[in-house]
Short mmCIF file of C-alpha atoms and ligand atoms in Angstrom, two decimals:
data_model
loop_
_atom_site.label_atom_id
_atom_site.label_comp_id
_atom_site.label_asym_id
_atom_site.label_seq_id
_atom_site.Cartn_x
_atom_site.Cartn_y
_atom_site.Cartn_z
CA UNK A 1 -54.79 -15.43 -22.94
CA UNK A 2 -52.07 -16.34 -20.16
CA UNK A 3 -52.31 -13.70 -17.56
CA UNK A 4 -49.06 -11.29 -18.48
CA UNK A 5 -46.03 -11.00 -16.24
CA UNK A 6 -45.51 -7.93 -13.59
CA UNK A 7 -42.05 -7.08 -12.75
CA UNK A 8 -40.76 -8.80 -9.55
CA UNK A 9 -41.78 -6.99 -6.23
CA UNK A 10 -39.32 -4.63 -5.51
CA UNK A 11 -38.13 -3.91 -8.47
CA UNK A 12 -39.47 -1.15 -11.85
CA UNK A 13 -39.02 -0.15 -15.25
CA UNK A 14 -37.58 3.13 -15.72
CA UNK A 15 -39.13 4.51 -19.08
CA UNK A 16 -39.43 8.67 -19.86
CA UNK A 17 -38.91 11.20 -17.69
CA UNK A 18 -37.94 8.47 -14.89
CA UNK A 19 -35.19 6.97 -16.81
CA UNK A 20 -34.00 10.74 -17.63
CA UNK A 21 -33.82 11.38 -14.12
CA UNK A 22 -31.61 8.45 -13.17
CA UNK A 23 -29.57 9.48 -16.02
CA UNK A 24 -28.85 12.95 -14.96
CA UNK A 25 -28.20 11.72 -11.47
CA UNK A 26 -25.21 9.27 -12.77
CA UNK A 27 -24.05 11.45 -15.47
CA UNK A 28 -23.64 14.26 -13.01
CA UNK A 29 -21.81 12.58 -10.36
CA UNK A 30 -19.79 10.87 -12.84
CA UNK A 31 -18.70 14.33 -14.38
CA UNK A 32 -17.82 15.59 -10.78
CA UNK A 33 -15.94 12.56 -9.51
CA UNK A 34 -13.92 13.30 -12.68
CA UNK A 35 -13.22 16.97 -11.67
CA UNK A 36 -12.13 15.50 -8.52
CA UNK A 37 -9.92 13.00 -10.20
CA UNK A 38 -11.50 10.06 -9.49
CA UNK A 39 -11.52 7.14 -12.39
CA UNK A 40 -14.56 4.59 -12.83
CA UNK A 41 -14.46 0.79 -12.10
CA UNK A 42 -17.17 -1.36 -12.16
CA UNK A 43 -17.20 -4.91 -10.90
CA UNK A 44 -19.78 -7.32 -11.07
CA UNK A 45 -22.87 -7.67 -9.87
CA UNK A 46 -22.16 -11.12 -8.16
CA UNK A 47 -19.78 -11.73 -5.96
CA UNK A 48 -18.74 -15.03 -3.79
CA UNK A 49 -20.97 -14.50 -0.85
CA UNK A 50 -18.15 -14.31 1.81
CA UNK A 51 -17.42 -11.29 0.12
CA UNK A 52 -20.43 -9.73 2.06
CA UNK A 53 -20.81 -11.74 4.58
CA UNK A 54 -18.02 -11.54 7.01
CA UNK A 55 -17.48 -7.94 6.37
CA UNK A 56 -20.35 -6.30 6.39
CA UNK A 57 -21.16 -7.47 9.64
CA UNK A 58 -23.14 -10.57 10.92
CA UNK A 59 -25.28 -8.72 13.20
CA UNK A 60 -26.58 -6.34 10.00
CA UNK A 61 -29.15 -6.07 8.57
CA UNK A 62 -28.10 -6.51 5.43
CA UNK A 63 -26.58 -9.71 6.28
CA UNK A 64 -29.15 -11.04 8.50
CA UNK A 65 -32.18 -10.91 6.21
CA UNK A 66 -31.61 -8.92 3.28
CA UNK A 67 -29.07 -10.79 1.01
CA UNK A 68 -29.91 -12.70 -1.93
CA UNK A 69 -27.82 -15.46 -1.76
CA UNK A 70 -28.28 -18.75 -3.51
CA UNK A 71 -26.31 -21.66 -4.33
CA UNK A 72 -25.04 -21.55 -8.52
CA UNK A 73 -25.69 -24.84 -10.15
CA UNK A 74 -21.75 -25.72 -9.40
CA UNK A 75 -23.39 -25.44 -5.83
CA UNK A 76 -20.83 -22.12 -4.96
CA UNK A 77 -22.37 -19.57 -2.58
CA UNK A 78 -23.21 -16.47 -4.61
CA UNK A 79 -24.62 -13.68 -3.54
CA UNK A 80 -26.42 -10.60 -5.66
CA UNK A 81 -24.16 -7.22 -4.41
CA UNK A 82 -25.95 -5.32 -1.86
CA UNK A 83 -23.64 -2.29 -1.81
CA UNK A 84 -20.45 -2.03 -3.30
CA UNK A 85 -17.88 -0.86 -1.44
CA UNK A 86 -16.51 -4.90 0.00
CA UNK A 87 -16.51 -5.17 -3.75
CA UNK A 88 -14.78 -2.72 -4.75
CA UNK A 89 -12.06 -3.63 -1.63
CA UNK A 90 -12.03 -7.10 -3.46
CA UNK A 91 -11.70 -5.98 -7.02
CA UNK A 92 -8.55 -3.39 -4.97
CA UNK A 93 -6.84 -6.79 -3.52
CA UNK A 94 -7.71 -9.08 -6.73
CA UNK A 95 -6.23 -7.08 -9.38
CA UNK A 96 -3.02 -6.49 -7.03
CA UNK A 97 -3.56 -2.44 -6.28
CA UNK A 98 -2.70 -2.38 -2.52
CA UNK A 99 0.27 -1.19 -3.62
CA UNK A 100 -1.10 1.36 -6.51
CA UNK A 101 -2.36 4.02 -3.62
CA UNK A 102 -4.28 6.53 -3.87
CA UNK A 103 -6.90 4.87 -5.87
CA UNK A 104 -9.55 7.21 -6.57
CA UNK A 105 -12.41 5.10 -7.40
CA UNK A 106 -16.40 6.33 -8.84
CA UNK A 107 -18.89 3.31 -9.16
CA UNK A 108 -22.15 3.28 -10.34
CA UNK A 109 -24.51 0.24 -10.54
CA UNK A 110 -27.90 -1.68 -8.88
CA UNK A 111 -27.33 -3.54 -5.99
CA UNK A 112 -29.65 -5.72 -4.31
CA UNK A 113 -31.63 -6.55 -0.56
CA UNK A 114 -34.27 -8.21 0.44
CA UNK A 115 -36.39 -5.55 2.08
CA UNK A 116 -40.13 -4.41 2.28
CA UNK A 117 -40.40 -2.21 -0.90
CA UNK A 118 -42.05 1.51 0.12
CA UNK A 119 -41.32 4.81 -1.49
CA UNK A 120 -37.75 4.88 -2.20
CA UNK A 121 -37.13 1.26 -1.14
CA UNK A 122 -36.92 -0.87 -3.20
CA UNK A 123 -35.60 -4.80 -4.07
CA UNK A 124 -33.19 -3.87 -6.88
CA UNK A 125 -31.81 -0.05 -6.51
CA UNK A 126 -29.40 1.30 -7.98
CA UNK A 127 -26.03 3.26 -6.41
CA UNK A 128 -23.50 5.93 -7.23
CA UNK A 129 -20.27 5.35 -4.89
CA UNK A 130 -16.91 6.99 -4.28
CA UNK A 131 -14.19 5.77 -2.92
CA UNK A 132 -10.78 6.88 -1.38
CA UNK A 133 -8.50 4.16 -0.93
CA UNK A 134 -5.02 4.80 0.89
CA UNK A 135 -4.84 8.03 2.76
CA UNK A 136 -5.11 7.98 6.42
CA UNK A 137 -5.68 12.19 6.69
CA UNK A 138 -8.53 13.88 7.99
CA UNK A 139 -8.43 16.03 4.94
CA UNK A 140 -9.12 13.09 3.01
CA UNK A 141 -12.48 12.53 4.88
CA UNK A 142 -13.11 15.94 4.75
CA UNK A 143 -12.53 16.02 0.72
CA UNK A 144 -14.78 12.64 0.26
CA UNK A 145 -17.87 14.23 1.88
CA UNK A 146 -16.78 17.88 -0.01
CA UNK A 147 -17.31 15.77 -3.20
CA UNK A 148 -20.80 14.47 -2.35
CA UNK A 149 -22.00 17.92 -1.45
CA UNK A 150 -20.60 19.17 -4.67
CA UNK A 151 -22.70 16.53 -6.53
CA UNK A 152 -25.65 17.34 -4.53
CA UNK A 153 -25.05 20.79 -5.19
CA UNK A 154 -24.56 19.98 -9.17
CA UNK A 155 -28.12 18.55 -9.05
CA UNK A 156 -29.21 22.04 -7.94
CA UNK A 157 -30.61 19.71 -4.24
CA UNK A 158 -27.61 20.67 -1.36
CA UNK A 159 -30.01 22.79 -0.12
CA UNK A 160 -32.92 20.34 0.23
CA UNK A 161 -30.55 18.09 2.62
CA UNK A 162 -28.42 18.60 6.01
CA UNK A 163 -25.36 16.35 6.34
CA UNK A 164 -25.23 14.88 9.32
CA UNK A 165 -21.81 13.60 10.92
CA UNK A 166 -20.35 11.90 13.55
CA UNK A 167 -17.13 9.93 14.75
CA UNK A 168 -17.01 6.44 15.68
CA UNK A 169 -13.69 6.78 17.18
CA UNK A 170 -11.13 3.88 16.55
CA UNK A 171 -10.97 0.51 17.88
CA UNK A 172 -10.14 1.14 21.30
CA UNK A 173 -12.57 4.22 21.78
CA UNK A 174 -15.68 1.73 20.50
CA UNK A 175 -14.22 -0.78 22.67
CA UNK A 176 -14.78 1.31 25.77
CA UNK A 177 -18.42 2.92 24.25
CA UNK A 178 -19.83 -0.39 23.28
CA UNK A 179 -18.96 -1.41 26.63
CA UNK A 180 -20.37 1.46 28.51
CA UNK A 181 -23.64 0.88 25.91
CA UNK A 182 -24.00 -2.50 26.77
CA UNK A 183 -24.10 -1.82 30.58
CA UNK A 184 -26.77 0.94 29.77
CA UNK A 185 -28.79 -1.08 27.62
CA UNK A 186 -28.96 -4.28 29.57
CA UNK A 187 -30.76 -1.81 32.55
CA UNK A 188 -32.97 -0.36 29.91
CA UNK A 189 -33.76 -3.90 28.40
CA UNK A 190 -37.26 -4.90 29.16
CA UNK A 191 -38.04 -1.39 26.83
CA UNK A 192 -36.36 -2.33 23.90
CA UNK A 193 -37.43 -4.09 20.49
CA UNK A 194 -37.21 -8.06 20.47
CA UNK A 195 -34.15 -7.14 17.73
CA UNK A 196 -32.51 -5.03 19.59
CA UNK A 197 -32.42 -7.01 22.47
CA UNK A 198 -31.32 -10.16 20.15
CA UNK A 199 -28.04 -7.59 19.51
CA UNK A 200 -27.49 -5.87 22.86
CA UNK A 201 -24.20 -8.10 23.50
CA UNK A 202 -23.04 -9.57 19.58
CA UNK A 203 -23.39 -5.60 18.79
CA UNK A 204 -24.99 -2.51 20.54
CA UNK A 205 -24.33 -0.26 18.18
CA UNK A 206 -26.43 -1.69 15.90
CA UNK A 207 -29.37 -0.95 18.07
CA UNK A 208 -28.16 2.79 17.86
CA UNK A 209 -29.06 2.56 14.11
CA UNK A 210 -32.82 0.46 15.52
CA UNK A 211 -36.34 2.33 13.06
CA UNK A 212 -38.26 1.05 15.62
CA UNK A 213 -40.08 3.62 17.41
CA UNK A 214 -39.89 2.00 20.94
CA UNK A 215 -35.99 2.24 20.82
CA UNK A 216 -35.78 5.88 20.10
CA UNK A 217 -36.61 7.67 23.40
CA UNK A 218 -33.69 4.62 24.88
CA UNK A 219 -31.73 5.75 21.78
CA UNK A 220 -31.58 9.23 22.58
CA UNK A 221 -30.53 8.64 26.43
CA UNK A 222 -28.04 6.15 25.60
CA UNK A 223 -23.98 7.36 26.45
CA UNK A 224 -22.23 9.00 22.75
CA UNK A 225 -18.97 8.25 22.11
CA UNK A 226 -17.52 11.69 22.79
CA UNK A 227 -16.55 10.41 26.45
CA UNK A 228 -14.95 7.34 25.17
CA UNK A 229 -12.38 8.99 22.44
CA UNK A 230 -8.77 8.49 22.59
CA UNK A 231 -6.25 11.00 22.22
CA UNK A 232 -5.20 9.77 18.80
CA UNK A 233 -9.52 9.53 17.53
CA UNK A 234 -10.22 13.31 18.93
CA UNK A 235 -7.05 14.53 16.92
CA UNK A 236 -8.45 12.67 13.43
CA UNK A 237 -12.26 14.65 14.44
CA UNK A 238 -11.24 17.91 15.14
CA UNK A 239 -9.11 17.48 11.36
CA UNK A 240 -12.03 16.12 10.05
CA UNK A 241 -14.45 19.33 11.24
CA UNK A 242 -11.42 21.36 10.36
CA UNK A 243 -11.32 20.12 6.49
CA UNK A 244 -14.73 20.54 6.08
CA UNK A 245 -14.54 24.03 7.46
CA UNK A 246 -11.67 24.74 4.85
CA UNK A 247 -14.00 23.31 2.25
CA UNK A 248 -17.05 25.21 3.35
CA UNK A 249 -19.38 22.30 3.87
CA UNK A 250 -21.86 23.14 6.60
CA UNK A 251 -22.58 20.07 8.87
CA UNK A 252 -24.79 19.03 12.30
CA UNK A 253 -22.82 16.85 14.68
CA UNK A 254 -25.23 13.72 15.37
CA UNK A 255 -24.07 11.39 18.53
CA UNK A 256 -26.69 9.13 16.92
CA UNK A 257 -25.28 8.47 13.18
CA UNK A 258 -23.20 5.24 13.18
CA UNK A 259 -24.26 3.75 9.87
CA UNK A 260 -26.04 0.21 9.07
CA UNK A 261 -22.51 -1.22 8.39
CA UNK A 262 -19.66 -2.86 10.79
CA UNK A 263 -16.99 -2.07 9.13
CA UNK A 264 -17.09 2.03 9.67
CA UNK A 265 -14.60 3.42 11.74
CA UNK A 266 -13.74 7.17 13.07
CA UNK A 267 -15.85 9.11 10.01
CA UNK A 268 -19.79 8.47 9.59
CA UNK A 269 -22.02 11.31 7.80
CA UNK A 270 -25.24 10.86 6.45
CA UNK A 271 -26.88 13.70 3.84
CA UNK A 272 -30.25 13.54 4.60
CA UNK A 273 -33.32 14.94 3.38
CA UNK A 274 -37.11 15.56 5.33
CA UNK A 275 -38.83 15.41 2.10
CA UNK A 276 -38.79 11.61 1.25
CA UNK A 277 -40.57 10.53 4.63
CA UNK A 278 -38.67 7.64 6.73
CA UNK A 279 -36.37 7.20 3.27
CA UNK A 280 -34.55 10.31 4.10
CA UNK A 281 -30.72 9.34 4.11
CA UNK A 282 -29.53 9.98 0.05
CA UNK A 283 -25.98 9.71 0.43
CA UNK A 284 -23.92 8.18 3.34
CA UNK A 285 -20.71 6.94 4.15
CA UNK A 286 -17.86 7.03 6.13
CA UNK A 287 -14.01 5.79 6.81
CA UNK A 288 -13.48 1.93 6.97
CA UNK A 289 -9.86 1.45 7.35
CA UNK A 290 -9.97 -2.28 8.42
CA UNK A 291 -11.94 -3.29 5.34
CA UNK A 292 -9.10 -3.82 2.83
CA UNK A 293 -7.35 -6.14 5.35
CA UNK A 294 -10.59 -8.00 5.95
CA UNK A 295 -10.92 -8.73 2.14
CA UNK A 296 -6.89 -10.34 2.43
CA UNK A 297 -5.13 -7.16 1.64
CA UNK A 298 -2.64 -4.97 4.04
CA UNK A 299 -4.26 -2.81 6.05
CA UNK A 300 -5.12 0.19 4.35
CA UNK A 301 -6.94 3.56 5.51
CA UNK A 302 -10.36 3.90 3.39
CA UNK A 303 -12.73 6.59 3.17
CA UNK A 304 -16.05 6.50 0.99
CA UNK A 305 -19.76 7.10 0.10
CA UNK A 306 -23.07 5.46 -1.37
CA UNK A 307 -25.87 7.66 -2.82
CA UNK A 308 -29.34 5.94 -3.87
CA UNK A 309 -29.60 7.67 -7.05
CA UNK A 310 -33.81 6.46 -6.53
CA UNK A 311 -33.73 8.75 -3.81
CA UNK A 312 -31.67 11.64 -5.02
CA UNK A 313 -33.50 11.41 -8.77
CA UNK A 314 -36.97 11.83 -6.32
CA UNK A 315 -35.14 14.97 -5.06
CA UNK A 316 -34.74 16.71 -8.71
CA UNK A 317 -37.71 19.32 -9.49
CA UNK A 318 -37.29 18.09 -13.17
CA UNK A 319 -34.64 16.26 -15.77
CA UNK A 320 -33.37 18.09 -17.73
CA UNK A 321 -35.25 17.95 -20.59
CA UNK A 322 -34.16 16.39 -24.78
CA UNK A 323 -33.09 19.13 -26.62
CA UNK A 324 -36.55 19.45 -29.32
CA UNK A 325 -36.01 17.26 -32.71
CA UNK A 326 -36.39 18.38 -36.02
CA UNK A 327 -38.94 16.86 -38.27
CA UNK A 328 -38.04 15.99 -41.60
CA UNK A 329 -41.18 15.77 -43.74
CA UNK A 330 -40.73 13.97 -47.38
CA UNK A 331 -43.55 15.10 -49.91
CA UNK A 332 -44.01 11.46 -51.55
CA UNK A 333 -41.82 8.69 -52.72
CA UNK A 334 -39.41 10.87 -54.87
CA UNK A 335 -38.01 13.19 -51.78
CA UNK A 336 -37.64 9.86 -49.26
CA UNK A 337 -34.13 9.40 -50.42
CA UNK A 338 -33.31 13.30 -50.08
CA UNK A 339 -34.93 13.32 -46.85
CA UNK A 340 -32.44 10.94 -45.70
CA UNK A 341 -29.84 12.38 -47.09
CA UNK A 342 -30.94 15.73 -44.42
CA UNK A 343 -31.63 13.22 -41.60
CA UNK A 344 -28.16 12.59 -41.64
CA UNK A 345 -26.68 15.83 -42.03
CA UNK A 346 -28.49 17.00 -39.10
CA UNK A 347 -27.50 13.90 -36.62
CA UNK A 348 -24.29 14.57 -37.89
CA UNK A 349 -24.26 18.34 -36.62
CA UNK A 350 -25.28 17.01 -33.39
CA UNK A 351 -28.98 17.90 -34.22
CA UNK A 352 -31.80 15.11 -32.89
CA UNK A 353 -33.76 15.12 -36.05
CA UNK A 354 -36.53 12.35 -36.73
CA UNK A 355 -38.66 11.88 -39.71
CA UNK A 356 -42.39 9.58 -39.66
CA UNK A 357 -42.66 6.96 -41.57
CA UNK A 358 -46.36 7.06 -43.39
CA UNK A 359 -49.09 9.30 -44.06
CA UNK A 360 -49.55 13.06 -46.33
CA UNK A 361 -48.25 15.95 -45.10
CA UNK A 362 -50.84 17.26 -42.74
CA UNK A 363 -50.30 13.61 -41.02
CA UNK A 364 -46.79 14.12 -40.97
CA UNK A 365 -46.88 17.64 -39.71
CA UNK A 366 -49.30 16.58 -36.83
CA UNK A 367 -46.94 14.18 -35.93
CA UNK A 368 -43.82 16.47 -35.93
CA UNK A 369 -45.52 19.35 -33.70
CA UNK A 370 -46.72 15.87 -31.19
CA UNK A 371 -43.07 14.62 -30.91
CA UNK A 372 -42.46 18.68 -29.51
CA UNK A 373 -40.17 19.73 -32.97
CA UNK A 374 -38.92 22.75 -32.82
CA UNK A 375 -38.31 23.03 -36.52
CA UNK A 376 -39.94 20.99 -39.71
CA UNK A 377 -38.10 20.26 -42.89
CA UNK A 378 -40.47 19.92 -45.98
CA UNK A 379 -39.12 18.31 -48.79
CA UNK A 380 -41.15 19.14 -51.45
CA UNK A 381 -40.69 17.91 -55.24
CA UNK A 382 -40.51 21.50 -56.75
CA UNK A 383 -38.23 22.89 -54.24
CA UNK A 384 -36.37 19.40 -54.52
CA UNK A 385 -35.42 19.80 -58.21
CA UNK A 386 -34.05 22.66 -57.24
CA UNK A 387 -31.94 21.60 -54.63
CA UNK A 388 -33.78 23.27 -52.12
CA UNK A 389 -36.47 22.32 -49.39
CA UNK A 390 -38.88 24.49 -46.89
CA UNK A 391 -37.13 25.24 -43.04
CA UNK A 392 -40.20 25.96 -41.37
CA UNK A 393 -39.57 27.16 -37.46
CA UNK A 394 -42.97 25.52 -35.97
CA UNK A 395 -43.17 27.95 -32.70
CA UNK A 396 -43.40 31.38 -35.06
CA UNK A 397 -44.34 29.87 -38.40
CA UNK A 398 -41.67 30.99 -39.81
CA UNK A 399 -40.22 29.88 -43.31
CA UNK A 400 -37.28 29.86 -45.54
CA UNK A 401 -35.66 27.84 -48.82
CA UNK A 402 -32.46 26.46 -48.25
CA UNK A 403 -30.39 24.95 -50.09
CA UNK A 404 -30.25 20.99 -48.94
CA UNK A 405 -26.37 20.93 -47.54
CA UNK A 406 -27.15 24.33 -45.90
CA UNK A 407 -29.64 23.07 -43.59
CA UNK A 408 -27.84 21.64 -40.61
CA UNK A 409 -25.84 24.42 -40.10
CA UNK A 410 -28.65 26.84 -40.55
CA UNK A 411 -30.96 25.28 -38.09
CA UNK A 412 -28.22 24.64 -35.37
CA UNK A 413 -26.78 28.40 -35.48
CA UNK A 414 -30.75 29.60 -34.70
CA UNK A 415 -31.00 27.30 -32.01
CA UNK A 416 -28.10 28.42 -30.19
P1 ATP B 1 -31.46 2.84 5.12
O1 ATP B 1 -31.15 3.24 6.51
O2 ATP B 1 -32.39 3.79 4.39
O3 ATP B 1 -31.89 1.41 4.99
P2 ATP B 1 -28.77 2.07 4.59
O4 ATP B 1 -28.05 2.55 5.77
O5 ATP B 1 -29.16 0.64 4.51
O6 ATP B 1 -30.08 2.97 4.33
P3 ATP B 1 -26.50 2.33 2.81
O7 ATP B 1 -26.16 0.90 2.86
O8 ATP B 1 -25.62 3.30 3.49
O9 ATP B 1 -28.02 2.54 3.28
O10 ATP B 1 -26.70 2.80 1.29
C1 ATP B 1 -26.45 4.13 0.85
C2 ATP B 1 -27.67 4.74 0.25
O11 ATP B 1 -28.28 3.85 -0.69
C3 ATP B 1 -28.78 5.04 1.21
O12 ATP B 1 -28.55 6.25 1.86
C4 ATP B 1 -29.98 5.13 0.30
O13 ATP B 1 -30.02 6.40 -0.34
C5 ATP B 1 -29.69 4.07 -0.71
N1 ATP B 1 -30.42 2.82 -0.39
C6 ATP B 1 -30.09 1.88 0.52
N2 ATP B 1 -30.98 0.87 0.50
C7 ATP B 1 -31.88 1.18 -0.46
C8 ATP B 1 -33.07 0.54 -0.99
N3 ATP B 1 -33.46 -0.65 -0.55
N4 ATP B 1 -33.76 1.18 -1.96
C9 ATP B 1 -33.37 2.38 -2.44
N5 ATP B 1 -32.27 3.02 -2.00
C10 ATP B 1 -31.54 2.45 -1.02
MG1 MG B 2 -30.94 -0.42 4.96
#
């Protein structure tokens, strides 16, 4: 026999109480976006690669080793999304929106990067994003991270993570800090990683953002950007800390938060979480006001987040679990068509309701009390000429004759 195929590296199956996980994590954070009046898009899951390239940042790491790029057989460079907020800036320009603003935009889809799969990493994972595209406010910021928490909080986890936040000031305050970085890193060089020292002048910050252990201690001594902020960047800060006083979101200021991305400005907060190990960020984002223009739109403020819903469906103590099915049990040939007749009547009050397809009734009751019914309907022929069939509540025993159009309604009044 040919040897069978695994699933690619990096990537899994979500079957059972996985897959029920994920789903709660989407469905939740779909239901608050909505309260917050934000609308869904999705866009695909290829884009053209300068979509990512240029914007993201060329000193990344997405973009210097984790993109799956390829040529198409029309020899275009695609590239498989790795995140989706460029795309979502694209899909903005493409459809002609810059002028539509606010957008209020929920996402929710896998994106993909080439990185060493570990607990939590993985090749293809899957995101739930929101983004605020046209106000400039603080409050906006403030309201963006709000929303997060309140998902978090929705998934019964806020208080298993601490967000952590921090301003990257505008262009002229990271001017002067990457400057003032660069002069304190080149002294410190001979301590840092080989890949942090291949960034110190294309892009210090990035070495800010370094897992390697031998750039922390550096890290930690390196200068913050609180000296470096202008007049107009400590005004947009203090609003920020302000809002999410107003909103009652707790928060740590951390100097070292500035996000694996380039194109984050003022705004960058991280929710993170001790208990998944070195994977601890869940949901992070921040304001990227020079995006839109990048993508060949006007310039337009930006504000937005990215949870790994891997991460945060790790977080859950349980999903919720599938309300328990009725069993309908036909008593030979003669009730199968009656039984049907009740299988649908009980879907069609909402009910899940299942019936087996073989075997006596002991076999079919075995089955019912293995698939975790809550209630058995036996269809039996005397009862059946009758009209009538057994309602049997399997956790007490329990039993009563129906009549066969009374039976939905019965069973879902008892359950609730
Ligand atoms: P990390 O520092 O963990 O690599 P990142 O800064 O690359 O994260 P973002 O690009 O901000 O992450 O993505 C937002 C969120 O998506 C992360 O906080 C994380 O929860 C999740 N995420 C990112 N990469 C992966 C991955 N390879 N596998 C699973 N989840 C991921
Ligand atoms: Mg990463």
């Amino acid at each position: 026999m040919a040897e069978a195929p695994q699933p690619v590296r990096g990537t899994r199956d979500l079957i059972g109480e996985d897959q029920r996980r994920f789903a709660h994590v989407v469905d939740t954070a779909r239901a608050v976006c909505g309260l917050y009046g934000f609308d869904e898009w999705q866009t695909p899951v290829f884009e053209e690669t300068r979509v990512f390239s240029r914007t993201l940042g060329e000193t990344s790491d997405v973009v210097t080793k984790e993109m799956y790029s390829f040529a198409d057989r029309g020899g275009d460079s695609i590239t498989l999304r790795p995140e989706g907020t460029a795309a979502i800036c694209r899909a903005l320009v493409s459809n002609g929106l810059t002028q539509s603003l606010p957008q209020k935009i929920f996402y929710a889809g896998p994106m993909f990067r080439y990185e060493r799969p570990q607990k939590g990493r993985y090749r293809q994972f899957h995101q739930i994003g929101a983004e605020l595209i046209g106000p400039a406010e603080p409050l906006a910021d403030a309201e963006v991270i709000a929303l997060g928490r309140d998902i978090l909080a929705a998934l019964g986890i806020a208080d298993a993570t601490v967000l952590e936040l921090n301003t990257l000031g505008d262009l002229e305050s990271r001017g002067a800090w990457r400057e003032a970085l660069i002069g304190y890193f080149r002294e410190v060089a001979e301590g840092l990683s080989e890949e942090s020292r291949a960034r110190l002048e294309r892009n210090p910050l990035r070495i800010l953002d370094s897992k390697a252990a031998s750039d922390q201690a550096l890290v930690a001594n390196a200068p913050r950007i609180d000296g470096y902020l202008t007049a107009t960047a400590q005004a947009h800060w203090d609003g920020v800390r302000r809002g999410l006083d107003q909103f009652g979101v707790a928060y740590r200021v951390n100097p070292g938060i500035v996000r694996g991305l380039d194109y984050y400005s003022h705004t960058a907060f991280e929710f993170v979480t001790t208990s998944l190990g070195a994977q601890g960020t869940v949901l992070a984002g921040g304001r990227y006001d020079g995006l839109v223009a990048e993508m060949g739109g006007p310039p337009t403020p930006a504000i937005g987040w990215a949870g790994g819903i891997e991460r945060l469906a790790m977080l859950l103590s349980s999903a919720p679990a599938q309300p328990a099915p009725v069993a309908v049990v036909p008593m030979g040939e003669a009730s199968q068509a009656a039984a049907i007749g009740v299988l649908q009547s009980l879907r069609a009050a909402g009910l899940r309701a299942e019936q087996s397809w073989r075997g006596n009734l002991k076999r079919r009751m075995e089955r019912a009390n293995r698939i975790g019914a809550g209630w058995a309907v036996i269809l039996g022929e005397d009862e059946l000429s009758r009209g009538m069939a057994q309602v049997k509540r399997l956790a007490t025993g329990e039993q009563a004759e129906l009549a066969l159009d009374r039976i939905a309604a019965y069973i879902a009044a008892q359950d609730h």
